[in-house]
Amino acid sequence: MTPPRDGRTLPVLSGVLLALAHPPVELLLPAFVGLVPLLVFIAERPEGPAGRWAAIRAGALTGVLYFGIQLYWVAVALTLYSALAVPAYLGLVAILALLTAGFGGAVHWSRERLGLPVAVAAVLFWTALEWVQGHAGDLAMPWLGLGAALAPFPTLAGAADLVGSRGLTAWVAGVNGLVATAFLRRRRGRPVGGVLAAIAVVLAGPAAYGVARDAMLETRPAARVAVVQPNIPEELKLDPAVAVDTSLSALTALTAGIDEPVDLVVWPEVAVPTRLEGDDSMIARIRALARDVGAPILVGAYGGVPIGAALEDAPTASFNSALLIAPDGPRGRYDKRRLVPFVERVPFIDPAWLGSGRLGGLGRGTGKPVLTAGEAAGFGTLICYESIFGDLSAGYRRDGADFLVNITNDAWFGRDTWYGRTTGLWQHPAHTVLRAVENRVGVARAANTGVSMFVDPRGRVYAATPLFQPAVRVETVYTTDEPTLYTRWGDWLATLLTALAALLLLAAAVSRPRSPSPLAPEP
């Protein structure tokens, strides 16, 4: 079920270009032209079911390549965790390819029925695609959208503090649409000067805002934070007989070596792979370490008791948790709310049905406490891939967090050998840059095998660790005092554009085709 043989090149080219726009390749140009071949193909299909069906198949082919290349690490990385790794990868790519197929059909149909310019259609329907991708319940996977391709170029991404990452998607999609318009007009022998001027203006506006933002943004120190990277191999973490002792020994040795004042020490996700509630000796050991270093320690571990419940009320399912343990005892806990589909939670299934196993049966947290580092600075915790959900970070900021902490175990993204490293090792941390820019807030990231790093409110990465090496980084995390438009209003632009896209599709459904002739050229 592919486009006509003579038309497959353009959708394939789009899929490859879009994949090249993201880490670890990080090429800027493909982000702004990656959709152009697909849009040109769709715009040149004739009206009627045959043309629309070709547009749908082209969108699906682009999606299979784009998401298949971008997310191949799912099949590789999750093999250690779940027998569903390959089916999950294939299913995920298929679902996302259905969305791009819908994009192709929507662009063609809206042009046929309403005469919608290709640039407008690109903005509306690609933004709506990503909005749906991020609001699919247990299957939500907003991994590296089109706007997130700007993460390696944080100055260009500055407008995210107004419109969020999906707002950047609308911008980039609009440029793609205008470039496609210029190409179509030139192919038909029509003047392109006006379109080229529009491209220049659309490109320059948000870019100029980003430059001005960088120059004028006032930041202040929030806290002195140490991130600890123990580099525990995944095969050891999955071995119950040695996992806890091995992890805690490595973490203790690295933490004890911190020889300067800090307000907070951050350990990675599930750094101590056991339930800490009720284990007084384990908590006492961590308290003593916190006393020696003079700061509370944020410990990734499993939570077994819902916050506020008695110990005997522990459910069958565990939580993926972060516990703040100070010299005088535990100060708070956060339970992960966004769980990795098929690995931490089987979608749409109550974890209690899966027994006591943690894989696929973790409970979903319900609170989002702002924990405290030092005397005053508050921080919000993002566990693992929660960093890809912009609403979580904005919620913390609205609740008073001065900075964000992302704890993760990226060991399952690959191995130390060069051929064992998947692109997920670079794709995952890129999201924290967008969270920093959106909320003008600093981020401290502690990853088991790396990359551990800090991000300032401008989106600039500093003190990044090498992969697969034990490391400690002590740095100041910075913040700002004024909430951004995105912090206050969230995904307002993407939601508005998605609603408009839905209304236009409804209008197209009740309208008649403008004519039986081929689609009109771009004005």
Short mmCIF file of C-alpha atoms in Angstrom, two decimals:
data_model
loop_
_atom_site.label_atom_id
_atom_site.label_comp_id
_atom_site.label_asym_id
_atom_site.label_seq_id
_atom_site.Cartn_x
_atom_site.Cartn_y
_atom_site.Cartn_z
CA MET A 1 0.00 0.00 0.00
CA THR A 2 2.47 2.63 -1.23
CA PRO A 3 2.17 5.64 -3.55
CA PRO A 4 2.54 5.13 -7.28
CA ARG A 5 6.04 3.92 -8.14
CA ASP A 6 6.96 7.17 -9.85
CA GLY A 7 5.86 9.13 -6.80
CA ARG A 8 7.54 7.25 -3.97
CA THR A 9 10.76 9.23 -4.08
CA LEU A 10 9.28 12.41 -2.62
CA PRO A 11 7.60 10.82 0.45
CA VAL A 12 10.73 8.76 1.10
CA LEU A 13 12.88 11.88 0.88
CA SER A 14 10.66 13.63 3.42
CA GLY A 15 10.90 10.74 5.86
CA VAL A 16 14.69 10.68 5.68
CA LEU A 17 15.09 14.47 5.91
CA LEU A 18 12.82 14.70 8.94
CA ALA A 19 14.81 11.98 10.70
CA LEU A 20 18.08 13.80 9.94
CA ALA A 21 16.77 16.93 11.66
CA HIS A 22 16.97 15.27 15.09
CA PRO A 23 19.82 14.12 17.35
CA PRO A 24 22.39 12.82 17.02
CA VAL A 25 22.68 14.24 13.47
CA GLU A 26 21.18 17.63 14.39
CA LEU A 27 21.14 19.27 10.96
CA LEU A 28 19.19 22.54 10.94
CA LEU A 29 18.18 22.78 7.27
CA PRO A 30 16.26 19.46 7.09
CA ALA A 31 13.84 20.68 9.76
CA PHE A 32 12.77 23.61 7.57
CA VAL A 33 12.56 21.65 4.30
CA GLY A 34 11.85 18.08 5.39
CA LEU A 35 8.10 18.29 4.72
CA VAL A 36 8.55 19.99 1.34
CA PRO A 37 8.83 16.84 -0.84
CA LEU A 38 5.72 15.32 0.75
CA LEU A 39 3.75 18.57 0.41
CA VAL A 40 4.75 18.92 -3.25
CA PHE A 41 3.66 15.35 -3.91
CA ILE A 42 0.28 15.91 -2.23
CA ALA A 43 -0.31 19.24 -3.98
CA GLU A 44 0.20 17.63 -7.39
CA ARG A 45 -2.30 14.80 -6.86
CA PRO A 46 -5.56 15.18 -8.78
CA GLU A 47 -8.88 15.75 -7.06
CA GLY A 48 -11.07 12.85 -6.09
CA PRO A 49 -10.64 9.57 -4.22
CA ALA A 50 -7.67 8.38 -6.30
CA GLY A 51 -5.63 11.50 -5.59
CA ARG A 52 -6.62 11.55 -1.95
CA TRP A 53 -5.75 7.88 -1.52
CA ALA A 54 -2.32 8.55 -3.07
CA ALA A 55 -1.83 11.43 -0.60
CA ILE A 56 -2.79 9.19 2.33
CA ARG A 57 -0.38 6.46 1.24
CA ALA A 58 2.38 9.02 0.75
CA GLY A 59 1.84 10.37 4.27
CA ALA A 60 1.96 6.85 5.67
CA LEU A 61 5.20 6.09 3.82
CA THR A 62 6.80 9.28 5.13
CA GLY A 63 5.69 8.39 8.67
CA VAL A 64 7.01 4.84 8.51
CA LEU A 65 10.45 6.10 7.52
CA TYR A 66 10.48 9.16 9.79
CA PHE A 67 9.32 7.42 12.95
CA GLY A 68 10.89 4.09 12.05
CA ILE A 69 14.34 5.70 11.84
CA GLN A 70 13.80 8.03 14.77
CA LEU A 71 12.44 5.37 17.14
CA TYR A 72 14.33 2.22 16.13
CA TRP A 73 15.93 2.22 19.57
CA VAL A 74 12.60 1.09 21.05
CA ALA A 75 13.04 -2.41 19.62
CA VAL A 76 16.72 -2.54 20.56
CA ALA A 77 16.56 -0.98 24.00
CA LEU A 78 13.43 -2.61 25.41
CA THR A 79 14.48 -6.16 24.60
CA LEU A 80 15.99 -6.52 28.07
CA TYR A 81 12.76 -5.37 29.65
CA SER A 82 9.93 -6.92 27.74
CA ALA A 83 9.06 -9.60 25.21
CA LEU A 84 6.80 -6.97 23.70
CA ALA A 85 9.77 -4.85 22.56
CA VAL A 86 9.57 -5.57 18.83
CA PRO A 87 5.75 -5.65 18.68
CA ALA A 88 5.70 -2.41 20.68
CA TYR A 89 8.09 -0.76 18.22
CA LEU A 90 6.16 -1.92 15.18
CA GLY A 91 2.87 -0.95 16.75
CA LEU A 92 4.15 2.47 17.78
CA VAL A 93 5.51 3.22 14.31
CA ALA A 94 2.27 1.99 12.73
CA ILE A 95 0.16 4.25 14.96
CA LEU A 96 2.33 7.28 14.25
CA ALA A 97 2.33 6.48 10.52
CA LEU A 98 -1.47 6.50 10.65
CA LEU A 99 -1.24 10.06 11.91
CA THR A 100 1.01 11.12 9.04
CA ALA A 101 -1.33 9.28 6.66
CA GLY A 102 -4.13 11.39 8.10
CA PHE A 103 -1.99 14.47 7.54
CA GLY A 104 -1.62 13.59 3.87
CA GLY A 105 -5.33 13.02 3.46
CA ALA A 106 -6.27 16.18 5.37
CA VAL A 107 -3.98 18.40 3.29
CA HIS A 108 -5.34 16.99 0.03
CA TRP A 109 -8.99 17.10 1.10
CA SER A 110 -8.84 20.64 2.50
CA ARG A 111 -7.24 21.88 -0.71
CA GLU A 112 -9.80 20.10 -2.85
CA ARG A 113 -12.87 21.19 -0.90
CA LEU A 114 -11.80 24.57 0.49
CA GLY A 115 -8.86 25.67 -1.66
CA LEU A 116 -6.68 25.89 1.46
CA PRO A 117 -3.13 27.04 0.62
CA VAL A 118 -0.54 24.37 1.17
CA ALA A 119 1.36 26.49 3.73
CA VAL A 120 -1.75 26.97 5.86
CA ALA A 121 -2.61 23.29 5.59
CA ALA A 122 0.92 22.32 6.66
CA VAL A 123 0.74 24.50 9.77
CA LEU A 124 -2.70 23.35 10.85
CA PHE A 125 -2.55 19.65 10.18
CA TRP A 126 1.05 18.90 11.20
CA THR A 127 0.56 20.81 14.46
CA ALA A 128 -2.69 18.91 15.02
CA LEU A 129 -0.87 15.65 14.33
CA GLU A 130 1.64 16.37 17.09
CA TRP A 131 -1.10 17.58 19.45
CA VAL A 132 -2.89 14.24 19.04
CA GLN A 133 0.42 12.42 19.43
CA GLY A 134 0.87 14.07 22.83
CA HIS A 135 -2.70 13.57 24.04
CA ALA A 136 -3.26 9.88 23.33
CA GLY A 137 -3.65 8.79 26.94
CA ASP A 138 -1.58 5.74 27.83
CA LEU A 139 -0.17 5.72 24.29
CA ALA A 140 0.95 9.37 24.27
CA MET A 141 4.45 9.64 22.78
CA PRO A 142 5.40 13.24 21.93
CA TRP A 143 8.99 12.23 21.26
CA LEU A 144 11.00 14.86 19.35
CA GLY A 145 8.34 16.71 17.43
CA LEU A 146 9.24 18.92 14.51
CA GLY A 147 9.76 21.93 16.79
CA ALA A 148 12.09 19.92 19.02
CA ALA A 149 14.53 19.76 16.10
CA LEU A 150 15.53 23.26 17.25
CA ALA A 151 16.78 21.99 20.64
CA PRO A 152 20.43 22.03 19.49
CA PHE A 153 19.89 25.67 18.49
CA PRO A 154 18.35 27.15 21.65
CA THR A 155 18.52 30.76 20.48
CA LEU A 156 16.30 29.89 17.51
CA ALA A 157 14.01 28.02 19.92
CA GLY A 158 13.52 31.09 22.14
CA ALA A 159 9.91 31.61 21.11
CA ALA A 160 9.07 28.37 22.93
CA ASP A 161 8.60 30.47 26.07
CA LEU A 162 5.59 32.00 24.28
CA VAL A 163 4.12 29.07 22.38
CA GLY A 164 5.86 25.90 23.58
CA SER A 165 7.58 23.22 21.56
CA ARG A 166 4.45 22.58 19.47
CA GLY A 167 4.28 26.27 18.71
CA LEU A 168 7.76 25.93 17.25
CA THR A 169 6.36 23.04 15.23
CA ALA A 170 3.78 25.40 13.73
CA TRP A 171 6.55 27.84 12.79
CA VAL A 172 8.77 25.21 11.18
CA ALA A 173 5.81 23.59 9.39
CA GLY A 174 4.81 27.01 8.06
CA VAL A 175 8.27 27.58 6.60
CA ASN A 176 8.08 24.12 5.00
CA GLY A 177 4.72 25.04 3.50
CA LEU A 178 6.00 28.31 2.07
CA VAL A 179 9.05 26.62 0.56
CA ALA A 180 6.75 24.03 -1.03
CA THR A 181 4.58 26.87 -2.36
CA ALA A 182 7.60 28.56 -3.94
CA PHE A 183 8.66 25.27 -5.53
CA LEU A 184 5.18 24.64 -6.94
CA ARG A 185 4.89 28.15 -8.34
CA ARG A 186 8.31 27.97 -9.99
CA ARG A 187 7.51 24.59 -11.49
CA ARG A 188 4.38 26.14 -13.06
CA GLY A 189 6.26 29.16 -14.36
CA ARG A 190 4.74 31.64 -11.91
CA PRO A 191 6.65 34.38 -10.05
CA VAL A 192 8.02 33.44 -6.62
CA GLY A 193 9.32 36.78 -5.33
CA GLY A 194 6.41 37.37 -2.97
CA VAL A 195 6.67 33.86 -1.51
CA LEU A 196 10.41 34.22 -0.99
CA ALA A 197 9.80 37.49 0.84
CA ALA A 198 7.21 35.77 3.02
CA ILE A 199 9.70 32.99 3.82
CA ALA A 200 12.27 35.58 4.89
CA VAL A 201 9.78 37.36 7.15
CA VAL A 202 8.44 34.15 8.72
CA LEU A 203 11.96 32.90 9.35
CA ALA A 204 13.24 36.20 10.73
CA GLY A 205 10.46 37.00 13.20
CA PRO A 206 10.84 34.15 15.75
CA ALA A 207 14.61 34.05 15.18
CA ALA A 208 14.89 37.76 16.04
CA TYR A 209 12.80 37.20 19.15
CA GLY A 210 15.18 34.43 20.23
CA VAL A 211 18.23 36.66 19.80
CA ALA A 212 16.62 39.50 21.75
CA ARG A 213 15.49 37.08 24.45
CA ASP A 214 19.02 35.81 24.95
CA ALA A 215 20.36 39.33 25.24
CA MET A 216 17.77 40.60 27.72
CA LEU A 217 17.02 37.56 29.88
CA GLU A 218 17.94 38.11 33.51
CA THR A 219 18.79 35.00 35.52
CA ARG A 220 19.77 34.36 39.11
CA PRO A 221 21.32 31.41 40.96
CA ALA A 222 18.74 29.01 42.36
CA ALA A 223 20.81 26.26 43.99
CA ARG A 224 24.13 24.48 43.97
CA VAL A 225 23.42 20.95 42.75
CA ALA A 226 25.52 17.80 42.38
CA VAL A 227 24.42 15.20 39.81
CA VAL A 228 25.82 11.69 40.24
CA GLN A 229 26.33 9.30 37.32
CA PRO A 230 27.24 5.82 38.70
CA ASN A 231 27.35 4.02 35.31
CA ILE A 232 25.75 0.77 36.50
CA PRO A 233 25.32 -1.62 33.54
CA GLU A 234 21.73 -2.57 32.85
CA GLU A 235 22.40 -6.29 33.25
CA LEU A 236 23.50 -5.63 36.83
CA LYS A 237 20.50 -3.44 37.58
CA LEU A 238 18.23 -6.27 36.43
CA ASP A 239 19.93 -8.86 38.68
CA PRO A 240 18.12 -8.73 42.05
CA ALA A 241 20.93 -10.57 43.81
CA VAL A 242 23.51 -7.83 43.26
CA ALA A 243 21.60 -4.78 42.00
CA VAL A 244 21.08 -2.95 45.28
CA ASP A 245 24.54 -3.50 46.78
CA THR A 246 26.34 -2.74 43.51
CA SER A 247 24.37 0.43 42.90
CA LEU A 248 24.56 1.74 46.44
CA SER A 249 28.29 1.09 46.70
CA ALA A 250 28.98 3.03 43.50
CA LEU A 251 26.67 5.88 44.48
CA THR A 252 28.17 6.10 47.99
CA ALA A 253 31.74 6.28 46.71
CA LEU A 254 30.93 9.02 44.18
CA THR A 255 28.78 11.05 46.59
CA ALA A 256 31.34 10.87 49.38
CA GLY A 257 33.84 12.49 47.04
CA ILE A 258 31.85 15.73 46.79
CA ASP A 259 34.16 18.18 48.53
CA GLU A 260 32.31 21.48 48.20
CA PRO A 261 29.07 22.87 49.64
CA VAL A 262 25.93 21.85 47.75
CA ASP A 263 22.22 22.34 48.33
CA LEU A 264 21.12 19.08 46.70
CA VAL A 265 22.58 15.79 45.51
CA VAL A 266 20.72 14.03 42.71
CA TRP A 267 20.93 10.29 42.03
CA PRO A 268 19.49 8.76 38.84
CA GLU A 269 16.19 7.00 38.25
CA VAL A 270 15.86 3.77 40.29
CA ALA A 271 19.42 4.31 41.50
CA VAL A 272 18.56 2.02 44.42
CA PRO A 273 16.34 -0.63 42.78
CA THR A 274 14.28 -1.60 45.79
CA ARG A 275 11.45 -0.31 47.98
CA LEU A 276 12.82 1.95 50.69
CA GLU A 277 9.71 2.27 52.85
CA GLY A 278 10.11 0.07 55.88
CA ASP A 279 13.83 -0.53 55.28
CA ASP A 280 15.15 1.50 58.19
CA SER A 281 18.75 0.38 57.75
CA MET A 282 18.84 1.45 54.11
CA ILE A 283 17.30 4.84 54.88
CA ALA A 284 19.72 5.30 57.80
CA ARG A 285 22.63 4.61 55.47
CA ILE A 286 21.46 7.25 53.01
CA ARG A 287 20.75 9.71 55.84
CA ALA A 288 24.30 9.30 57.10
CA LEU A 289 25.64 9.99 53.61
CA ALA A 290 23.44 13.09 53.37
CA ARG A 291 24.81 14.23 56.72
CA ASP A 292 28.39 13.76 55.53
CA VAL A 293 27.85 15.75 52.34
CA GLY A 294 25.71 18.35 54.09
CA ALA A 295 22.73 18.22 51.73
CA PRO A 296 19.59 16.17 51.05
CA ILE A 297 19.83 13.42 48.44
CA LEU A 298 17.17 12.81 45.81
CA VAL A 299 17.09 9.03 45.48
CA GLY A 300 15.55 7.16 42.59
CA ALA A 301 13.93 4.00 43.98
CA TYR A 302 10.66 2.07 44.01
CA GLY A 303 7.81 3.40 46.10
CA GLY A 304 5.49 0.83 47.57
CA VAL A 305 3.05 2.91 49.58
CA PRO A 306 0.76 5.57 48.12
CA ILE A 307 1.71 8.96 49.51
CA GLY A 308 -0.28 9.57 52.67
CA ALA A 309 -1.17 5.89 53.24
CA ALA A 310 -0.05 3.57 56.02
CA LEU A 311 2.71 1.04 55.38
CA GLU A 312 0.32 -1.89 55.62
CA ASP A 313 -1.74 -0.36 52.78
CA ALA A 314 1.01 -0.95 50.20
CA PRO A 315 -0.54 -2.05 46.91
CA THR A 316 0.64 -4.92 44.75
CA ALA A 317 2.06 -2.49 42.19
CA SER A 318 5.18 -0.44 42.88
CA PHE A 319 5.78 3.16 41.88
CA ASN A 320 8.79 4.53 40.06
CA SER A 321 9.66 7.11 42.67
CA ALA A 322 12.08 9.82 43.73
CA LEU A 323 12.56 10.19 47.50
CA LEU A 324 14.21 13.22 49.06
CA ILE A 325 16.23 12.00 52.04
CA ALA A 326 17.84 14.61 54.29
CA PRO A 327 20.14 14.09 57.30
CA ASP A 328 17.08 14.24 59.55
CA GLY A 329 15.03 11.79 57.48
CA PRO A 330 12.79 11.64 54.40
CA ARG A 331 11.34 15.00 53.33
CA GLY A 332 9.07 14.00 50.50
CA ARG A 333 8.47 11.72 47.57
CA TYR A 334 7.38 12.01 43.97
CA ASP A 335 5.81 9.10 42.07
CA LYS A 336 6.17 9.03 38.30
CA ARG A 337 2.94 9.95 36.51
CA ARG A 338 3.83 9.34 32.85
CA LEU A 339 4.83 5.70 32.45
CA VAL A 340 6.62 4.15 29.47
CA PRO A 341 4.01 2.12 27.51
CA PHE A 342 4.46 -1.67 27.58
CA VAL A 343 7.51 -1.42 29.85
CA GLU A 344 6.33 0.31 33.02
CA ARG A 345 2.64 0.04 32.29
CA VAL A 346 0.64 -2.01 29.80
CA PRO A 347 -1.71 0.57 28.26
CA PHE A 348 -5.29 0.65 29.51
CA ILE A 349 -4.73 -2.24 31.98
CA ASP A 350 -4.91 -1.90 35.77
CA PRO A 351 -1.40 -2.74 37.08
CA ALA A 352 -2.95 -4.76 39.92
CA TRP A 353 -3.98 -7.33 37.32
CA LEU A 354 -0.34 -8.02 36.50
CA GLY A 355 0.68 -9.21 39.95
CA SER A 356 3.75 -8.13 41.88
CA GLY A 357 6.13 -7.78 38.94
CA ARG A 358 7.36 -4.27 38.20
CA LEU A 359 7.69 -4.63 34.44
CA GLY A 360 4.44 -3.49 32.89
CA GLY A 361 2.72 -3.22 36.26
CA LEU A 362 3.87 0.03 37.85
CA GLY A 363 1.36 2.30 39.50
CA ARG A 364 0.79 5.83 38.23
CA GLY A 365 1.53 8.67 40.63
CA THR A 366 -1.07 11.32 41.29
CA GLY A 367 0.73 14.23 42.98
CA LYS A 368 3.36 16.69 41.81
CA PRO A 369 5.06 17.98 44.96
CA VAL A 370 7.58 20.79 44.75
CA LEU A 371 10.44 19.55 46.90
CA THR A 372 13.02 21.81 48.53
CA ALA A 373 16.77 22.08 48.02
CA GLY A 374 18.73 24.04 50.56
CA GLU A 375 16.90 26.73 52.49
CA ALA A 376 14.47 28.07 49.92
CA ALA A 377 14.82 26.81 46.35
CA GLY A 378 12.05 24.50 45.24
CA PHE A 379 12.32 22.03 42.38
CA GLY A 380 10.06 19.80 40.34
CA THR A 381 11.04 16.22 39.52
CA LEU A 382 10.75 14.61 36.10
CA ILE A 383 11.49 10.90 35.98
CA CYS A 384 12.88 9.49 32.74
CA TYR A 385 10.76 10.28 29.69
CA GLU A 386 8.51 12.66 31.62
CA SER A 387 10.89 15.27 30.25
CA ILE A 388 9.14 14.94 26.87
CA PHE A 389 5.83 16.23 28.29
CA GLY A 390 5.88 20.01 28.43
CA ASP A 391 2.75 20.29 30.58
CA LEU A 392 4.43 18.57 33.54
CA SER A 393 7.27 21.08 33.66
CA ALA A 394 4.94 24.05 33.24
CA GLY A 395 2.79 22.72 36.08
CA TYR A 396 5.76 22.58 38.42
CA ARG A 397 6.71 26.12 37.49
CA ARG A 398 3.18 27.37 38.16
CA ASP A 399 3.35 25.67 41.56
CA GLY A 400 6.47 27.61 42.49
CA ALA A 401 9.40 25.44 41.39
CA ASP A 402 12.61 27.42 40.88
CA PHE A 403 14.24 24.73 38.75
CA LEU A 404 13.66 21.23 37.39
CA VAL A 405 15.42 17.95 38.06
CA ASN A 406 15.35 15.12 35.54
CA ILE A 407 16.47 11.72 36.82
CA THR A 408 16.75 8.88 34.34
CA ASN A 409 18.29 5.51 33.62
CA ASP A 410 19.37 5.65 29.99
CA ALA A 411 21.45 2.48 30.23
CA TRP A 412 18.79 0.64 28.26
CA PHE A 413 19.39 2.98 25.28
CA GLY A 414 22.64 1.17 24.49
CA ARG A 415 25.98 -0.19 25.58
CA ASP A 416 29.47 1.27 25.91
CA THR A 417 30.73 -0.01 22.56
CA TRP A 418 30.18 2.45 19.70
CA TYR A 419 28.03 -0.03 17.80
CA GLY A 420 25.92 -0.70 20.88
CA ARG A 421 24.86 2.94 21.32
CA THR A 422 21.46 3.90 19.95
CA THR A 423 20.29 7.38 19.00
CA GLY A 424 18.06 7.44 22.07
CA LEU A 425 21.12 8.34 24.15
CA TRP A 426 21.20 11.74 22.42
CA GLN A 427 17.51 12.18 21.64
CA HIS A 428 16.32 11.88 25.23
CA PRO A 429 18.35 14.72 26.83
CA ALA A 430 17.45 17.08 23.97
CA HIS A 431 13.96 17.42 25.44
CA THR A 432 15.27 19.06 28.61
CA VAL A 433 16.52 21.98 26.52
CA LEU A 434 12.95 22.72 25.39
CA ARG A 435 11.64 22.45 28.96
CA ALA A 436 14.25 24.98 30.09
CA VAL A 437 13.42 27.44 27.30
CA GLU A 438 9.65 27.09 27.64
CA ASN A 439 9.70 28.01 31.31
CA ARG A 440 12.90 30.10 31.51
CA VAL A 441 14.14 27.72 34.15
CA GLY A 442 17.30 25.75 34.84
CA VAL A 443 17.43 21.95 34.69
CA ALA A 444 19.76 19.47 36.40
CA ARG A 445 19.84 16.03 34.77
CA ALA A 446 21.25 12.90 36.45
CA ALA A 447 21.47 9.84 34.19
CA ASN A 448 22.82 6.45 35.24
CA THR A 449 25.12 6.07 32.22
CA GLY A 450 24.83 9.65 30.87
CA VAL A 451 24.34 12.11 29.50
CA SER A 452 24.14 13.93 32.85
CA MET A 453 24.15 17.69 32.43
CA PHE A 454 22.80 21.11 33.32
CA VAL A 455 20.72 23.45 31.17
CA ASP A 456 20.33 27.17 31.84
CA PRO A 457 17.12 29.18 31.23
CA ARG A 458 18.41 30.17 27.79
CA GLY A 459 18.59 26.51 26.83
CA ARG A 460 22.37 26.27 26.87
CA VAL A 461 23.85 22.96 28.03
CA TYR A 462 26.85 22.98 30.37
CA ALA A 463 28.88 20.53 32.45
CA ALA A 464 27.73 17.55 30.37
CA THR A 465 29.28 14.18 31.26
CA PRO A 466 30.72 11.63 28.84
CA LEU A 467 28.65 8.51 28.20
CA PHE A 468 29.29 5.28 30.10
CA GLN A 469 31.75 6.70 32.61
CA PRO A 470 31.24 7.25 36.36
CA ALA A 471 31.08 10.98 37.00
CA VAL A 472 29.96 13.73 39.36
CA ARG A 473 29.20 17.27 38.29
CA VAL A 474 28.65 20.13 40.74
CA GLU A 475 27.21 23.29 39.24
CA THR A 476 24.92 26.21 39.95
CA VAL A 477 21.40 25.90 38.57
CA TYR A 478 19.91 29.20 37.42
CA THR A 479 16.35 30.44 37.24
CA THR A 480 14.22 33.49 36.48
CA ASP A 481 11.49 35.20 38.44
CA GLU A 482 8.75 35.89 35.88
CA PRO A 483 6.53 33.07 34.57
CA THR A 484 6.45 32.80 30.81
CA LEU A 485 3.38 32.90 28.61
CA TYR A 486 3.81 29.18 28.00
CA THR A 487 4.06 28.51 31.74
CA ARG A 488 0.79 30.34 32.33
CA TRP A 489 -1.21 29.19 29.31
CA GLY A 490 0.45 25.95 28.27
CA ASP A 491 -0.06 24.65 24.73
CA TRP A 492 -2.48 27.42 23.84
CA LEU A 493 -1.34 27.93 20.24
CA ALA A 494 -1.18 24.25 19.34
CA THR A 495 -4.60 23.68 20.91
CA LEU A 496 -6.06 26.61 19.00
CA LEU A 497 -4.58 25.40 15.71
CA THR A 498 -5.81 21.86 16.36
CA ALA A 499 -9.33 23.12 16.99
CA LEU A 500 -9.17 25.19 13.82
CA ALA A 501 -7.93 22.16 11.87
CA ALA A 502 -10.89 20.13 13.15
CA LEU A 503 -13.33 22.89 12.17
CA LEU A 504 -11.86 23.09 8.67
CA LEU A 505 -12.16 19.34 8.23
CA LEU A 506 -15.81 19.62 9.29
CA ALA A 507 -16.30 22.44 6.80
CA ALA A 508 -14.67 20.33 4.10
CA ALA A 509 -16.99 17.44 4.92
CA VAL A 510 -20.13 19.52 4.31
CA SER A 511 -18.84 21.37 1.26
CA ARG A 512 -18.61 20.31 -2.36
CA PRO A 513 -15.44 20.13 -4.42
CA ARG A 514 -14.76 23.43 -6.09
CA SER A 515 -14.42 21.79 -9.51
CA PRO A 516 -13.67 18.41 -11.09
CA SER A 517 -10.36 19.76 -12.44
CA PRO A 518 -6.92 19.10 -10.92
CA LEU A 519 -6.16 20.99 -7.75
CA ALA A 520 -5.67 24.69 -8.36
CA PRO A 521 -2.09 25.99 -8.26
CA GLU A 522 -0.88 27.96 -5.32
CA PRO A 523 -1.97 31.61 -5.45
#
